[in-house]
Amino acid sequence: KRRGSEINLPKFKELGIEFIHGDIRDQSDLMSIGKEFDVFIEASAEPSIHAGVNEDPSYLINTNLMGTVNCLNFARKFCKKMIFLSTSRVYSIPEMVNIPLKETESRLVVDLEKSLPKGVTEKGISESFSVEKFRSLYGSTKLCSELIIQEYCHSFNMDIIINRCGVIAGAGQFGKVDQGVFTLWVANHYFNKSLKYTGFGGTGKQVRDLLHPKDLYNGLNLQINSTTSLSGQIFNLGGGNNVSTSLLELTKICQEITDNKINIDCIPETNPLDIPLYVTDYSRAESVLGWKPEISV
């Protein structure tokens, strides 16, 4: 649905990947495929954190929640082994905003000298961090999908692993301000278009970790052979501290790579859905799967 994604289709064809045009909101589109698969990777979503806030949320809910139910019903019939790509945005925004932070020259960091909430260490945010309070309409649809998936695992003996991914960024992605902003940051530097540091004083010091698609692919490959023993379980997959960046730091990287210096405005006001920092603690994936990200920012 997203403009630009169709540019990837010729590359798929070159690699022998079959593309079927359909809509996961329509159960018949899925069922009409009518053949069995070794593994089903459910990566479909309306991924914007702001989706549904200023418009009817039906598209968001029908895509992210009912779409997952349709995918589950398809997988139940044609493929018992499934991997679901969820999001770090299932974690509660109030708790995220209240993580004690301190400001350095180029970014915000967790203040390890203060009392930290459950699920937060010097490594980042783990799977045990709170999901109890509001987390955005987008995050809630993904969390609801996680809960339904675990019920399908139990009720229908399906093998499904859930991954809460940090920011996935790499070639083939088409970024926007509300989703994929790191890809957009690179593109706008390359094409000499302006940008804005938005929120948290307009300094650009808010931080995310990044996950390259190749690192994600490596993680999924490790999981594919372990779905039965790990069915219904949740893993945080993300870049961690070593593959994290603030927008301010990313600006410097983009300037070095593109040799372009663009105009960047500042908007101090913070949207209530924005968070100052998210860094993935992927210790569980490293311990259980032997996985860790390899590709730098």
mmCIF file with all atom_site columns, C-alpha atoms in Angstrom, residues 15-196:
data_model
loop_
_atom_site.group_PDB
_atom_site.id
_atom_site.type_symbol
_atom_site.label_atom_id
_atom_site.label_alt_id
_atom_site.label_comp_id
_atom_site.label_asym_id
_atom_site.label_entity_id
_atom_site.label_seq_id
_atom_site.pdbx_PDB_ins_code
_atom_site.Cartn_x
_atom_site.Cartn_y
_atom_site.Cartn_z
_atom_site.occupancy
_atom_site.B_iso_or_equiv
_atom_site.pdbx_formal_charge
_atom_site.auth_seq_id
_atom_site.auth_comp_id
_atom_site.auth_asym_id
_atom_site.auth_atom_id
_atom_site.pdbx_PDB_model_num
ATOM 1   C CA . LEU A 1 15  ? 15.487  -13.400 -7.165 1.00 0.00 ? 15  LEU A CA 1
ATOM 2   C CA . GLY A 1 16  ? 12.707  -15.786 -8.127 1.00 0.00 ? 16  GLY A CA 1
ATOM 3   C CA . ILE A 1 17  ? 10.337  -14.495 -5.449 1.00 0.00 ? 17  ILE A CA 1
ATOM 4   C CA . GLU A 1 18  ? 6.684   -14.811 -6.418 1.00 0.00 ? 18  GLU A CA 1
ATOM 5   C CA . PHE A 1 19  ? 4.520   -11.769 -5.662 1.00 0.00 ? 19  PHE A CA 1
ATOM 6   C CA . ILE A 1 20  ? 0.781   -12.100 -5.145 1.00 0.00 ? 20  ILE A CA 1
ATOM 7   C CA . HIS A 1 21  ? -1.277  -8.922  -4.982 1.00 0.00 ? 21  HIS A CA 1
ATOM 8   C CA . GLY A 1 22  ? -3.828  -9.147  -2.189 1.00 0.00 ? 22  GLY A CA 1
ATOM 9   C CA . ASP A 1 23  ? -5.190  -7.610  0.988  1.00 0.00 ? 23  ASP A CA 1
ATOM 10  C CA . ILE A 1 24  ? -4.744  -9.302  4.365  1.00 0.00 ? 24  ILE A CA 1
ATOM 11  C CA . ARG A 1 25  ? -7.996  -7.661  5.479  1.00 0.00 ? 25  ARG A CA 1
ATOM 12  C CA . ASP A 1 26  ? -9.749  -9.973  3.026  1.00 0.00 ? 26  ASP A CA 1
ATOM 13  C CA . GLN A 1 27  ? -9.659  -13.588 4.225  1.00 0.00 ? 27  GLN A CA 1
ATOM 14  C CA . SER A 1 28  ? -10.525 -14.867 0.751  1.00 0.00 ? 28  SER A CA 1
ATOM 15  C CA . ASP A 1 29  ? -7.420  -13.199 -0.743 1.00 0.00 ? 29  ASP A CA 1
ATOM 16  C CA . LEU A 1 30  ? -5.276  -15.311 1.546  1.00 0.00 ? 30  LEU A CA 1
ATOM 17  C CA . MET A 1 31  ? -7.231  -18.550 1.249  1.00 0.00 ? 31  MET A CA 1
ATOM 18  C CA . SER A 1 32  ? -7.256  -18.326 -2.551 1.00 0.00 ? 32  SER A CA 1
ATOM 19  C CA . ILE A 1 33  ? -3.469  -18.901 -2.517 1.00 0.00 ? 33  ILE A CA 1
ATOM 20  C CA . GLY A 1 34  ? -4.397  -22.453 -1.583 1.00 0.00 ? 34  GLY A CA 1
ATOM 21  C CA . LYS A 1 35  ? -1.021  -24.089 -1.068 1.00 0.00 ? 35  LYS A CA 1
ATOM 22  C CA . GLU A 1 36  ? 1.154   -25.078 1.873  1.00 0.00 ? 36  GLU A CA 1
ATOM 23  C CA . PHE A 1 37  ? 4.230   -23.191 3.061  1.00 0.00 ? 37  PHE A CA 1
ATOM 24  C CA . ASP A 1 38  ? 7.174   -24.194 5.252  1.00 0.00 ? 38  ASP A CA 1
ATOM 25  C CA . VAL A 1 39  ? 7.012   -21.011 7.302  1.00 0.00 ? 39  VAL A CA 1
ATOM 26  C CA . PHE A 1 40  ? 4.780   -17.921 7.351  1.00 0.00 ? 40  PHE A CA 1
ATOM 27  C CA . ILE A 1 41  ? 6.444   -14.627 8.349  1.00 0.00 ? 41  ILE A CA 1
ATOM 28  C CA . GLU A 1 42  ? 3.711   -12.157 9.315  1.00 0.00 ? 42  GLU A CA 1
ATOM 29  C CA . ALA A 1 43  ? 5.259   -8.748  8.671  1.00 0.00 ? 43  ALA A CA 1
ATOM 30  C CA . SER A 1 44  ? 2.200   -6.819  7.526  1.00 0.00 ? 44  SER A CA 1
ATOM 31  C CA . ALA A 1 45  ? 1.081   -3.662  9.316  1.00 0.00 ? 45  ALA A CA 1
ATOM 32  C CA . GLU A 1 46  ? 0.010   -0.072  9.183  1.00 0.00 ? 46  GLU A CA 1
ATOM 33  C CA . PRO A 1 47  ? 3.199   0.973   10.993 1.00 0.00 ? 47  PRO A CA 1
ATOM 34  C CA . SER A 1 48  ? 2.618   4.633   11.829 1.00 0.00 ? 48  SER A CA 1
ATOM 35  C CA . ILE A 1 49  ? 2.638   5.486   15.515 1.00 0.00 ? 49  ILE A CA 1
ATOM 36  C CA . HIS A 1 50  ? 0.192   8.320   14.749 1.00 0.00 ? 50  HIS A CA 1
ATOM 37  C CA . ALA A 1 51  ? -2.218  6.182   12.698 1.00 0.00 ? 51  ALA A CA 1
ATOM 38  C CA . GLY A 1 52  ? -5.851  6.430   13.714 1.00 0.00 ? 52  GLY A CA 1
ATOM 39  C CA . VAL A 1 53  ? -5.353  9.379   16.067 1.00 0.00 ? 53  VAL A CA 1
ATOM 40  C CA . ASN A 1 54  ? -6.742  12.130  13.849 1.00 0.00 ? 54  ASN A CA 1
ATOM 41  C CA . GLU A 1 55  ? -8.912  9.931   11.639 1.00 0.00 ? 55  GLU A CA 1
ATOM 42  C CA . ASP A 1 56  ? -11.149 6.880   11.825 1.00 0.00 ? 56  ASP A CA 1
ATOM 43  C CA . PRO A 1 57  ? -8.974  4.107   13.358 1.00 0.00 ? 57  PRO A CA 1
ATOM 44  C CA . SER A 1 58  ? -10.853 1.364   11.472 1.00 0.00 ? 58  SER A CA 1
ATOM 45  C CA . TYR A 1 59  ? -8.167  0.960   8.781  1.00 0.00 ? 59  TYR A CA 1
ATOM 46  C CA . LEU A 1 60  ? -5.462  0.584   11.438 1.00 0.00 ? 60  LEU A CA 1
ATOM 47  C CA . ILE A 1 61  ? -7.441  -1.959  13.479 1.00 0.00 ? 61  ILE A CA 1
ATOM 48  C CA . ASN A 1 62  ? -8.652  -3.945  10.475 1.00 0.00 ? 62  ASN A CA 1
ATOM 49  C CA . THR A 1 63  ? -5.111  -4.156  9.087  1.00 0.00 ? 63  THR A CA 1
ATOM 50  C CA . ASN A 1 64  ? -3.045  -4.780  12.204 1.00 0.00 ? 64  ASN A CA 1
ATOM 51  C CA . LEU A 1 65  ? -5.464  -6.815  14.310 1.00 0.00 ? 65  LEU A CA 1
ATOM 52  C CA . MET A 1 66  ? -8.026  -8.422  12.020 1.00 0.00 ? 66  MET A CA 1
ATOM 53  C CA . GLY A 1 67  ? -5.305  -8.839  9.393  1.00 0.00 ? 67  GLY A CA 1
ATOM 54  C CA . THR A 1 68  ? -3.326  -10.877 11.902 1.00 0.00 ? 68  THR A CA 1
ATOM 55  C CA . VAL A 1 69  ? -6.391  -13.016 12.654 1.00 0.00 ? 69  VAL A CA 1
ATOM 56  C CA . ASN A 1 70  ? -6.807  -13.685 8.926  1.00 0.00 ? 70  ASN A CA 1
ATOM 57  C CA . CYS A 1 71  ? -3.125  -14.591 8.662  1.00 0.00 ? 71  CYS A CA 1
ATOM 58  C CA . LEU A 1 72  ? -3.462  -16.932 11.639 1.00 0.00 ? 72  LEU A CA 1
ATOM 59  C CA . ASN A 1 73  ? -6.423  -18.698 10.064 1.00 0.00 ? 73  ASN A CA 1
ATOM 60  C CA . PHE A 1 74  ? -4.485  -19.081 6.826  1.00 0.00 ? 74  PHE A CA 1
ATOM 61  C CA . ALA A 1 75  ? -1.417  -20.385 8.673  1.00 0.00 ? 75  ALA A CA 1
ATOM 62  C CA . ARG A 1 76  ? -3.550  -22.802 10.691 1.00 0.00 ? 76  ARG A CA 1
ATOM 63  C CA . LYS A 1 77  ? -4.696  -24.421 7.452  1.00 0.00 ? 77  LYS A CA 1
ATOM 64  C CA . PHE A 1 78  ? -1.580  -24.153 5.297  1.00 0.00 ? 78  PHE A CA 1
ATOM 65  C CA . CYS A 1 79  ? 1.411   -23.598 7.566  1.00 0.00 ? 79  CYS A CA 1
ATOM 66  C CA . LYS A 1 80  ? 1.710   -24.467 11.262 1.00 0.00 ? 80  LYS A CA 1
ATOM 67  C CA . LYS A 1 81  ? 5.084   -22.712 11.609 1.00 0.00 ? 81  LYS A CA 1
ATOM 68  C CA . MET A 1 82  ? 4.849   -18.912 11.847 1.00 0.00 ? 82  MET A CA 1
ATOM 69  C CA . ILE A 1 83  ? 6.939   -15.903 12.930 1.00 0.00 ? 83  ILE A CA 1
ATOM 70  C CA . PHE A 1 84  ? 5.242   -12.641 13.878 1.00 0.00 ? 84  PHE A CA 1
ATOM 71  C CA . LEU A 1 85  ? 6.929   -9.249  13.663 1.00 0.00 ? 85  LEU A CA 1
ATOM 72  C CA . SER A 1 86  ? 5.580   -7.118  16.483 1.00 0.00 ? 86  SER A CA 1
ATOM 73  C CA . THR A 1 87  ? 7.029   -3.848  17.714 1.00 0.00 ? 87  THR A CA 1
ATOM 74  C CA . SER A 1 88  ? 8.771   -2.191  20.642 1.00 0.00 ? 88  SER A CA 1
ATOM 75  C CA . ARG A 1 89  ? 5.793   0.158   20.646 1.00 0.00 ? 89  ARG A CA 1
ATOM 76  C CA . VAL A 1 90  ? 3.768   -2.343  22.688 1.00 0.00 ? 90  VAL A CA 1
ATOM 77  C CA . TYR A 1 91  ? 5.579   -0.952  25.742 1.00 0.00 ? 91  TYR A CA 1
ATOM 78  C CA . SER A 1 92  ? 3.691   1.653   27.772 1.00 0.00 ? 92  SER A CA 1
ATOM 79  C CA . ILE A 1 93  ? 4.397   5.262   26.854 1.00 0.00 ? 93  ILE A CA 1
ATOM 80  C CA . PRO A 1 94  ? 4.084   6.728   30.401 1.00 0.00 ? 94  PRO A CA 1
ATOM 81  C CA . GLU A 1 95  ? 6.693   4.275   31.702 1.00 0.00 ? 95  GLU A CA 1
ATOM 82  C CA . MET A 1 96  ? 8.940   4.961   28.691 1.00 0.00 ? 96  MET A CA 1
ATOM 83  C CA . VAL A 1 97  ? 8.749   8.714   29.232 1.00 0.00 ? 97  VAL A CA 1
ATOM 84  C CA . ASN A 1 98  ? 9.516   8.304   32.942 1.00 0.00 ? 98  ASN A CA 1
ATOM 85  C CA . ILE A 1 99  ? 12.759  6.343   32.495 1.00 0.00 ? 99  ILE A CA 1
ATOM 86  C CA . PRO A 1 100 ? 15.402  8.546   34.191 1.00 0.00 ? 100 PRO A CA 1
ATOM 87  C CA . LEU A 1 101 ? 17.649  10.079  31.547 1.00 0.00 ? 101 LEU A CA 1
ATOM 88  C CA . LYS A 1 102 ? 20.536  12.486  31.400 1.00 0.00 ? 102 LYS A CA 1
ATOM 89  C CA . GLU A 1 103 ? 21.759  14.649  28.543 1.00 0.00 ? 103 GLU A CA 1
ATOM 90  C CA . THR A 1 104 ? 25.175  14.328  26.925 1.00 0.00 ? 104 THR A CA 1
ATOM 91  C CA . GLU A 1 105 ? 26.685  16.459  24.169 1.00 0.00 ? 105 GLU A CA 1
ATOM 92  C CA . SER A 1 106 ? 24.984  14.496  21.410 1.00 0.00 ? 106 SER A CA 1
ATOM 93  C CA . ARG A 1 107 ? 22.246  12.294  22.932 1.00 0.00 ? 107 ARG A CA 1
ATOM 94  C CA . LEU A 1 108 ? 20.066  11.295  25.847 1.00 0.00 ? 108 LEU A CA 1
ATOM 95  C CA . VAL A 1 109 ? 21.216  8.276   27.884 1.00 0.00 ? 109 VAL A CA 1
ATOM 96  C CA . VAL A 1 110 ? 19.738  6.242   30.738 1.00 0.00 ? 110 VAL A CA 1
ATOM 97  C CA . ASP A 1 111 ? 20.806  7.673   34.098 1.00 0.00 ? 111 ASP A CA 1
ATOM 98  C CA . LEU A 1 112 ? 22.225  4.575   35.786 1.00 0.00 ? 112 LEU A CA 1
ATOM 99  C CA . GLU A 1 113 ? 22.738  6.457   39.055 1.00 0.00 ? 113 GLU A CA 1
ATOM 100 C CA . LYS A 1 114 ? 18.975  6.648   39.607 1.00 0.00 ? 114 LYS A CA 1
ATOM 101 C CA . SER A 1 115 ? 16.417  3.947   40.385 1.00 0.00 ? 115 SER A CA 1
ATOM 102 C CA . LEU A 1 116 ? 15.384  2.219   37.167 1.00 0.00 ? 116 LEU A CA 1
ATOM 103 C CA . PRO A 1 117 ? 11.982  0.619   36.478 1.00 0.00 ? 117 PRO A CA 1
ATOM 104 C CA . LYS A 1 118 ? 11.637  -3.112  35.912 1.00 0.00 ? 118 LYS A CA 1
ATOM 105 C CA . GLY A 1 119 ? 12.947  -4.168  32.509 1.00 0.00 ? 119 GLY A CA 1
ATOM 106 C CA . VAL A 1 120 ? 15.526  -1.364  32.174 1.00 0.00 ? 120 VAL A CA 1
ATOM 107 C CA . THR A 1 121 ? 19.274  -1.871  32.604 1.00 0.00 ? 121 THR A CA 1
ATOM 108 C CA . GLU A 1 122 ? 22.450  -0.447  31.120 1.00 0.00 ? 122 GLU A CA 1
ATOM 109 C CA . LYS A 1 123 ? 21.762  -2.767  28.138 1.00 0.00 ? 123 LYS A CA 1
ATOM 110 C CA . GLY A 1 124 ? 18.410  -1.156  27.337 1.00 0.00 ? 124 GLY A CA 1
ATOM 111 C CA . ILE A 1 125 ? 14.785  -2.247  27.577 1.00 0.00 ? 125 ILE A CA 1
ATOM 112 C CA . SER A 1 126 ? 13.937  -5.934  27.917 1.00 0.00 ? 126 SER A CA 1
ATOM 113 C CA . GLU A 1 127 ? 10.816  -8.038  27.336 1.00 0.00 ? 127 GLU A CA 1
ATOM 114 C CA . SER A 1 128 ? 9.797   -7.564  30.988 1.00 0.00 ? 128 SER A CA 1
ATOM 115 C CA . PHE A 1 129 ? 9.210   -3.809  30.622 1.00 0.00 ? 129 PHE A CA 1
ATOM 116 C CA . SER A 1 130 ? 5.659   -2.637  31.344 1.00 0.00 ? 130 SER A CA 1
ATOM 117 C CA . VAL A 1 131 ? 2.859   -3.003  28.785 1.00 0.00 ? 131 VAL A CA 1
ATOM 118 C CA . GLU A 1 132 ? 0.141   -2.094  31.285 1.00 0.00 ? 132 GLU A CA 1
ATOM 119 C CA . LYS A 1 133 ? -0.688  1.499   30.332 1.00 0.00 ? 133 LYS A CA 1
ATOM 120 C CA . PHE A 1 134 ? -1.491  3.172   27.011 1.00 0.00 ? 134 PHE A CA 1
ATOM 121 C CA . ARG A 1 135 ? 0.961   2.685   24.181 1.00 0.00 ? 135 ARG A CA 1
ATOM 122 C CA . SER A 1 136 ? -0.758  4.264   21.079 1.00 0.00 ? 136 SER A CA 1
ATOM 123 C CA . LEU A 1 137 ? -3.452  2.776   18.890 1.00 0.00 ? 137 LEU A CA 1
ATOM 124 C CA . TYR A 1 138 ? -0.742  1.249   16.708 1.00 0.00 ? 138 TYR A CA 1
ATOM 125 C CA . GLY A 1 139 ? 1.019   -0.351  19.671 1.00 0.00 ? 139 GLY A CA 1
ATOM 126 C CA . SER A 1 140 ? -2.256  -1.639  21.092 1.00 0.00 ? 140 SER A CA 1
ATOM 127 C CA . THR A 1 141 ? -3.171  -3.443  17.859 1.00 0.00 ? 141 THR A CA 1
ATOM 128 C CA . LYS A 1 142 ? 0.195   -5.204  17.851 1.00 0.00 ? 142 LYS A CA 1
ATOM 129 C CA . LEU A 1 143 ? -0.097  -6.148  21.533 1.00 0.00 ? 143 LEU A CA 1
ATOM 130 C CA . CYS A 1 144 ? -3.604  -7.499  20.922 1.00 0.00 ? 144 CYS A CA 1
ATOM 131 C CA . SER A 1 145 ? -2.187  -9.537  18.036 1.00 0.00 ? 145 SER A CA 1
ATOM 132 C CA . GLU A 1 146 ? 0.475   -10.966 20.364 1.00 0.00 ? 146 GLU A CA 1
ATOM 133 C CA . LEU A 1 147 ? -2.183  -12.101 22.839 1.00 0.00 ? 147 LEU A CA 1
ATOM 134 C CA . ILE A 1 148 ? -4.326  -13.719 20.135 1.00 0.00 ? 148 ILE A CA 1
ATOM 135 C CA . ILE A 1 149 ? -1.252  -15.467 18.712 1.00 0.00 ? 149 ILE A CA 1
ATOM 136 C CA . GLN A 1 150 ? -0.476  -17.039 22.083 1.00 0.00 ? 150 GLN A CA 1
ATOM 137 C CA . GLU A 1 151 ? -4.068  -18.321 22.252 1.00 0.00 ? 151 GLU A CA 1
ATOM 138 C CA . TYR A 1 152 ? -3.754  -19.847 18.770 1.00 0.00 ? 152 TYR A CA 1
ATOM 139 C CA . CYS A 1 153 ? -0.520  -21.539 19.863 1.00 0.00 ? 153 CYS A CA 1
ATOM 140 C CA . HIS A 1 154 ? -2.297  -23.107 22.816 1.00 0.00 ? 154 HIS A CA 1
ATOM 141 C CA . SER A 1 155 ? -5.695  -23.858 21.250 1.00 0.00 ? 155 SER A CA 1
ATOM 142 C CA . PHE A 1 156 ? -4.586  -25.085 17.820 1.00 0.00 ? 156 PHE A CA 1
ATOM 143 C CA . ASN A 1 157 ? -1.100  -26.444 18.570 1.00 0.00 ? 157 ASN A CA 1
ATOM 144 C CA . MET A 1 158 ? 0.562   -23.912 16.261 1.00 0.00 ? 158 MET A CA 1
ATOM 145 C CA . ASP A 1 159 ? 4.271   -23.036 16.422 1.00 0.00 ? 159 ASP A CA 1
ATOM 146 C CA . ILE A 1 160 ? 4.598   -19.240 16.448 1.00 0.00 ? 160 ILE A CA 1
ATOM 147 C CA . ILE A 1 161 ? 7.382   -16.959 17.710 1.00 0.00 ? 161 ILE A CA 1
ATOM 148 C CA . ILE A 1 162 ? 6.789   -13.257 18.459 1.00 0.00 ? 162 ILE A CA 1
ATOM 149 C CA . ASN A 1 163 ? 9.483   -10.620 17.844 1.00 0.00 ? 163 ASN A CA 1
ATOM 150 C CA . ARG A 1 164 ? 9.284   -7.104  19.231 1.00 0.00 ? 164 ARG A CA 1
ATOM 151 C CA . CYS A 1 165 ? 11.473  -5.212  16.782 1.00 0.00 ? 165 CYS A CA 1
ATOM 152 C CA . GLY A 1 166 ? 13.150  -1.879  17.255 1.00 0.00 ? 166 GLY A CA 1
ATOM 153 C CA . VAL A 1 167 ? 13.508  0.490   14.303 1.00 0.00 ? 167 VAL A CA 1
ATOM 154 C CA . ILE A 1 168 ? 14.166  -1.531  11.147 1.00 0.00 ? 168 ILE A CA 1
ATOM 155 C CA . ALA A 1 169 ? 16.094  0.588   8.657  1.00 0.00 ? 169 ALA A CA 1
ATOM 156 C CA . GLY A 1 170 ? 17.784  -0.273  5.395  1.00 0.00 ? 170 GLY A CA 1
ATOM 157 C CA . ALA A 1 171 ? 17.692  -0.360  1.625  1.00 0.00 ? 171 ALA A CA 1
ATOM 158 C CA . GLY A 1 172 ? 14.278  -0.971  0.107  1.00 0.00 ? 172 GLY A CA 1
ATOM 159 C CA . GLN A 1 173 ? 12.461  0.945   2.830  1.00 0.00 ? 173 GLN A CA 1
ATOM 160 C CA . PHE A 1 174 ? 10.547  4.134   2.094  1.00 0.00 ? 174 PHE A CA 1
ATOM 161 C CA . GLY A 1 175 ? 10.569  6.377   5.151  1.00 0.00 ? 175 GLY A CA 1
ATOM 162 C CA . LYS A 1 176 ? 8.130   8.985   6.370  1.00 0.00 ? 176 LYS A CA 1
ATOM 163 C CA . VAL A 1 177 ? 8.175   11.346  9.339  1.00 0.00 ? 177 VAL A CA 1
ATOM 164 C CA . ASP A 1 178 ? 5.867   9.144   11.421 1.00 0.00 ? 178 ASP A CA 1
ATOM 165 C CA . GLN A 1 179 ? 7.486   5.810   10.486 1.00 0.00 ? 179 GLN A CA 1
ATOM 166 C CA . GLY A 1 180 ? 10.888  5.179   8.942  1.00 0.00 ? 180 GLY A CA 1
ATOM 167 C CA . VAL A 1 181 ? 12.274  8.589   9.920  1.00 0.00 ? 181 VAL A CA 1
ATOM 168 C CA . PHE A 1 182 ? 15.878  7.305   9.926  1.00 0.00 ? 182 PHE A CA 1
ATOM 169 C CA . THR A 1 183 ? 15.605  6.219   6.306  1.00 0.00 ? 183 THR A CA 1
ATOM 170 C CA . LEU A 1 184 ? 13.952  9.565   5.536  1.00 0.00 ? 184 LEU A CA 1
ATOM 171 C CA . TRP A 1 185 ? 16.871  11.337  7.246  1.00 0.00 ? 185 TRP A CA 1
ATOM 172 C CA . VAL A 1 186 ? 19.341  9.701   4.867  1.00 0.00 ? 186 VAL A CA 1
ATOM 173 C CA . ALA A 1 187 ? 17.177  10.316  1.793  1.00 0.00 ? 187 ALA A CA 1
ATOM 174 C CA . ASN A 1 188 ? 16.636  13.994  2.545  1.00 0.00 ? 188 ASN A CA 1
ATOM 175 C CA . HIS A 1 189 ? 20.352  14.555  3.017  1.00 0.00 ? 189 HIS A CA 1
ATOM 176 C CA . TYR A 1 190 ? 21.017  12.782  -0.272 1.00 0.00 ? 190 TYR A CA 1
ATOM 177 C CA . PHE A 1 191 ? 18.382  14.828  -2.151 1.00 0.00 ? 191 PHE A CA 1
ATOM 178 C CA . ASN A 1 192 ? 19.160  18.105  -0.331 1.00 0.00 ? 192 ASN A CA 1
ATOM 179 C CA . LYS A 1 193 ? 15.753  18.443  1.291  1.00 0.00 ? 193 LYS A CA 1
ATOM 180 C CA . SER A 1 194 ? 15.150  20.079  4.670  1.00 0.00 ? 194 SER A CA 1
ATOM 181 C CA . LEU A 1 195 ? 14.292  18.270  7.919  1.00 0.00 ? 195 LEU A CA 1
ATOM 182 C CA . LYS A 1 196 ? 13.113  19.094  11.457 1.00 0.00 ? 196 LYS A CA 1
#
